[in-house]
Structure formats: structure tokens, C-alpha cells
Amino acid sequence: MFGTPAEDSVSAQKTMDFALAHSHVIDFLNLAVFNLPAYGEDAGKLETVDFYRGDLSLYKEFVHPKGWNRDKVRQFLAKKFKKAPPIRAILNHDPPFFTSNHAPFLVMLNSK
């Protein structure tokens, strides 16, 4: 998850470096941009705005304390993170049902 209030470009690069160093053992990556819960504790600590006029969502846009806003996060992911060949190879093999940021967690129960 990228773009949390605590993250900046340096820590995002560390995440990328980790993924590259361990790409030979990583089978799946679900890249997501952080959404600030509108009614969470952190929403009261940050300057927030609606996603769009008339927004009724459960999330708020926020002014990132380190300047690492959603546009910068998306640019980093699109132009740097996803373009690294080892990471691109992982992303190309992700099962299609796990590519949503809101994919459910499934549990297989033994029917015996």
C-alpha cells in the first residue's frame, strides 16, 4: 500500500528495493494507493477534502504531510515501480481475481 500519511518517496523507494531484491521469491503483488477512511482517527489529524463535489464515500482525500500526494504515488507506481522488469514479471502473472484493491479474502474450509 502506497501513499500512507507516514510514507514518502524515500520509503516508497525502499519498498521497491525490497521487492526487487526478493523478486525471485515473490509470487504476487497487489499494489494499492492508500485511501484515508473518512471517519477514522487519522482523518481528524489531517487536512481533508472530499474526493469530488457531493462525495458520499467512506474515504477522504487528504493533504499529505510529506507532499507525497496521490498523483505523485501514481506516477511512481506507473513510471518506476511497475516498469522494473522483475516487478513487471510478477504483476504479469497475478491471478486476475486478485487484481482488485478490494478483493475479498477467501478461506477454503475442509468439507470432511
PDB file of N, CA, C and O in Angstrom, residues 10 48 58 73 108:
ATOM      1  N   VAL A  10      11.155   8.373  -0.311  1.00  0.00           N
ATOM      2  CA  VAL A  10      12.301   7.575   0.143  1.00  0.00           C
ATOM      3  C   VAL A  10      11.828   6.206   0.637  1.00  0.00           C
ATOM      4  O   VAL A  10      12.401   5.172   0.269  1.00  0.00           O
ATOM      5  N   THR A  48      -8.355  17.471   5.283  1.00  0.00           N
ATOM      6  CA  THR A  48      -9.049  16.601   4.326  1.00  0.00           C
ATOM      7  C   THR A  48      -9.982  17.407   3.432  1.00  0.00           C
ATOM      8  O   THR A  48     -10.414  18.500   3.770  1.00  0.00           O
ATOM      9  N   LEU A  58     -16.768   6.647   1.751  1.00  0.00           N
ATOM     10  CA  LEU A  58     -16.227   6.381   3.080  1.00  0.00           C
ATOM     11  C   LEU A  58     -14.797   6.877   3.227  1.00  0.00           C
ATOM     12  O   LEU A  58     -14.196   6.697   4.274  1.00  0.00           O
ATOM     13  N   VAL A  73       2.240   9.444  -6.033  1.00  0.00           N
ATOM     14  CA  VAL A  73       2.256   7.994  -5.784  1.00  0.00           C
ATOM     15  C   VAL A  73       1.937   7.244  -7.081  1.00  0.00           C
ATOM     16  O   VAL A  73       2.647   6.305  -7.457  1.00  0.00           O
ATOM     17  N   MET A 108     -10.756 -21.483   2.418  1.00  0.00           N
ATOM     18  CA  MET A 108     -11.227 -22.802   1.984  1.00  0.00           C
ATOM     19  C   MET A 108     -11.406 -23.653   3.229  1.00  0.00           C
ATOM     20  O   MET A 108     -10.473 -23.851   4.001  1.00  0.00           O
TER      21      MET A 108
END
